[in-house]
Short mmCIF file of C-alpha atoms in Angstrom, two decimals:
data_model
loop_
_atom_site.label_atom_id
_atom_site.label_comp_id
_atom_site.label_asym_id
_atom_site.label_seq_id
_atom_site.Cartn_x
_atom_site.Cartn_y
_atom_site.Cartn_z
CA MET A 39 82.48 -29.14 -111.30
CA ASN A 40 81.25 -32.51 -109.86
CA THR A 41 83.58 -33.44 -107.37
CA HIS A 42 81.68 -36.54 -106.32
CA THR A 43 82.99 -39.88 -108.01
CA SER A 44 80.82 -42.71 -108.50
CA LEU A 45 82.48 -45.95 -107.13
CA PRO A 46 82.51 -49.04 -109.25
CA SER A 47 79.55 -51.33 -108.81
CA PRO A 48 80.14 -54.14 -106.04
CA THR A 49 80.16 -57.85 -106.96
CA ASP A 50 77.37 -59.67 -105.55
CA LEU A 51 78.28 -62.08 -102.81
CA THR A 52 76.82 -65.85 -103.19
CA VAL A 53 75.87 -66.95 -99.79
CA ARG A 54 76.41 -70.75 -100.17
CA ARG A 55 74.46 -72.83 -97.31
CA LEU A 56 77.11 -75.54 -96.81
CA SER A 57 75.84 -78.83 -95.73
CA VAL A 58 78.68 -80.02 -93.86
CA ASN A 59 77.48 -83.15 -91.61
CA LEU A 60 79.55 -83.10 -88.39
CA SER A 61 76.60 -85.25 -86.55
CA LYS A 62 79.29 -88.48 -86.75
CA GLY A 63 82.08 -86.00 -85.52
CA PHE A 64 85.77 -86.79 -85.91
CA SER A 65 88.84 -88.31 -84.34
CA ARG A 66 90.76 -86.52 -81.58
CA HIS A 67 93.65 -86.02 -84.21
CA TRP A 68 91.89 -85.51 -87.12
CA ASN A 69 94.53 -83.52 -89.04
CA GLY A 70 96.86 -86.11 -90.34
CA GLY A 71 97.22 -87.89 -86.79
CA ASP A 72 99.28 -84.69 -86.05
CA ALA A 73 98.30 -83.43 -82.51
CA PHE A 74 99.70 -79.97 -82.63
CA MET A 75 98.19 -79.05 -86.08
CA THR A 76 94.94 -80.34 -85.25
CA ALA A 77 95.00 -78.45 -81.92
CA TYR A 78 96.09 -75.38 -83.65
CA ALA A 79 93.32 -75.80 -86.18
CA ASN A 80 90.78 -76.39 -83.32
CA ALA A 81 91.85 -73.34 -81.32
CA LEU A 82 91.25 -71.11 -84.54
CA SER A 83 87.91 -72.69 -84.76
CA MET A 84 86.90 -71.80 -81.29
CA SER A 85 88.18 -68.27 -81.94
CA PHE A 86 85.80 -67.99 -85.25
CA PRO A 87 81.97 -67.75 -83.73
CA VAL A 88 82.74 -64.67 -81.70
CA GLY A 89 84.66 -62.89 -84.39
CA GLU A 90 82.11 -63.82 -87.10
CA GLN A 91 79.40 -62.42 -84.80
CA SER A 92 81.46 -59.21 -84.45
CA PHE A 93 81.59 -59.13 -88.19
CA ILE A 94 78.02 -59.52 -88.66
CA ASP A 95 77.20 -57.00 -86.07
CA ALA A 96 79.86 -54.52 -87.69
CA VAL A 97 78.22 -54.62 -91.18
CA LYS A 98 74.94 -54.57 -89.98
CA ASN A 99 75.59 -51.28 -88.11
CA GLY A 100 77.51 -49.75 -90.86
CA ALA A 101 74.81 -50.54 -93.59
CA LYS A 102 72.23 -48.90 -90.82
CA ALA A 103 74.14 -45.51 -90.91
CA LEU A 104 74.12 -45.55 -94.59
CA PRO A 105 71.09 -43.33 -96.13
CA ASP A 106 68.42 -44.94 -98.16
CA THR A 107 69.57 -43.69 -101.72
CA PRO A 108 69.95 -45.38 -105.00
CA GLU A 109 73.80 -44.89 -104.66
CA ASN A 110 73.75 -47.06 -101.53
CA ALA A 111 71.22 -49.86 -102.68
CA ASP A 112 74.31 -52.11 -104.41
CA LEU A 113 76.33 -51.69 -100.90
CA LYS A 114 73.42 -52.77 -98.89
CA SER A 115 72.97 -55.72 -101.05
CA VAL A 116 76.52 -56.50 -100.82
CA ALA A 117 76.36 -56.01 -96.88
CA LYS A 118 73.34 -58.53 -96.56
CA GLY A 119 75.45 -61.11 -98.71
CA PHE A 120 78.44 -60.57 -96.55
CA ILE A 121 76.10 -61.11 -93.55
CA GLY A 122 74.60 -64.31 -94.74
CA GLN A 123 77.85 -65.48 -95.71
CA GLU A 124 79.61 -64.92 -92.17
CA ALA A 125 76.46 -66.43 -90.49
CA THR A 126 76.81 -69.42 -92.33
CA HIS A 127 80.55 -69.78 -91.40
CA ARG A 128 79.67 -68.88 -87.44
CA HIS A 129 76.75 -71.74 -87.60
CA LEU A 130 79.53 -74.33 -89.09
CA HIS A 131 82.06 -73.37 -86.52
CA GLY A 132 79.43 -73.65 -83.86
CA LEU A 133 78.85 -77.23 -84.79
CA TYR A 134 82.36 -78.18 -85.07
CA ASN A 135 83.06 -76.35 -81.82
CA ALA A 136 80.36 -78.41 -80.03
CA HIS A 137 82.16 -81.66 -80.84
CA LEU A 138 85.19 -80.24 -79.63
CA GLU A 139 83.31 -80.01 -76.35
CA LYS A 140 82.16 -83.40 -76.80
CA GLN A 141 85.83 -84.44 -76.79
CA GLY A 142 86.38 -82.57 -73.68
CA LEU A 143 88.29 -79.38 -75.09
CA VAL A 144 86.97 -76.09 -73.09
CA ASN A 145 86.50 -72.89 -75.16
CA HIS A 146 88.25 -70.34 -73.00
CA TRP A 147 88.73 -68.08 -75.92
CA GLY A 148 85.23 -67.43 -76.92
CA PRO A 149 83.67 -65.82 -73.48
CA ARG A 150 87.18 -63.74 -73.12
CA ALA A 151 86.73 -62.44 -76.63
CA GLU A 152 83.09 -61.78 -76.00
CA ARG A 153 84.04 -59.68 -72.80
CA ARG A 154 86.73 -57.76 -74.76
CA LEU A 155 84.39 -56.93 -77.60
CA LYS A 156 81.68 -55.77 -75.03
CA LYS A 157 84.10 -53.62 -73.19
CA GLY A 158 85.34 -51.91 -76.47
CA ARG A 159 81.88 -51.50 -77.65
CA GLU A 160 80.74 -49.83 -74.20
CA GLU A 161 83.94 -47.65 -73.63
CA PHE A 162 84.93 -46.52 -77.48
CA PHE A 163 82.72 -47.35 -80.10
CA SER A 164 79.29 -46.01 -78.34
CA LYS A 165 80.82 -42.91 -77.14
CA SER A 166 82.27 -41.88 -80.90
CA ALA A 167 79.61 -40.70 -83.58
CA LYS A 168 81.64 -42.67 -85.84
CA GLY A 169 82.01 -45.88 -83.93
CA HIS A 170 80.51 -48.04 -86.56
CA LEU A 171 83.24 -46.91 -89.03
CA HIS A 172 85.95 -48.27 -86.58
CA GLU A 173 84.04 -51.40 -86.41
CA LEU A 174 84.21 -51.69 -90.06
CA ALA A 175 87.88 -50.91 -90.34
CA ILE A 176 88.54 -53.57 -87.65
CA THR A 177 86.47 -56.18 -89.64
CA ALA A 178 88.03 -55.33 -93.00
CA ALA A 179 91.31 -55.52 -91.39
CA PHE A 180 90.65 -59.38 -89.71
CA GLU A 181 89.00 -60.33 -93.35
CA HIS A 182 92.13 -59.20 -94.98
CA TYR A 183 94.34 -61.06 -92.45
CA THR A 184 92.25 -64.03 -93.01
CA SER A 185 92.57 -64.07 -96.45
CA ILE A 186 96.20 -63.87 -96.35
CA PHE A 187 96.33 -66.79 -93.57
CA GLY A 188 94.13 -68.88 -95.89
CA ASP A 189 96.38 -68.19 -98.96
CA LEU A 190 99.51 -69.21 -96.97
CA THR A 191 97.83 -72.26 -95.65
CA LEU A 192 96.82 -73.43 -99.25
CA GLU A 193 100.37 -72.63 -100.87
CA SER A 194 101.76 -75.31 -98.15
CA VAL A 195 99.42 -78.19 -99.00
#
């Protein structure tokens, strides 16, 4: 009796190389003149590059842990697409955040999050034989949360 069940073939991810021109910048209260909503969106953007790099690292480490078998070829391809997608997001938020710095905003979140991630990797993930699975689970949870947040945001527009 074969107890191995095959998973459905994953869907290919299209990596979109978005060409957003931020060279001219944007106004200080760009979100309809609403200072609070602008600050809220800016704070989110400041947190994204660190998170996206963490997601990239988690998926890279997870893909490395997969044996090179035909069964894993599709999964590794999807991982590569995910990494490309997150790298694009990280780059665009980096450009956006650079403009926020020109406006005088200081990103305290990024360095703090980097320190916490480093500590987590050193103290927990590196000591566990399956630390990469924990990082993948965290990535999946945050991506799920982001999806819910995006859906709720678009519903209220």
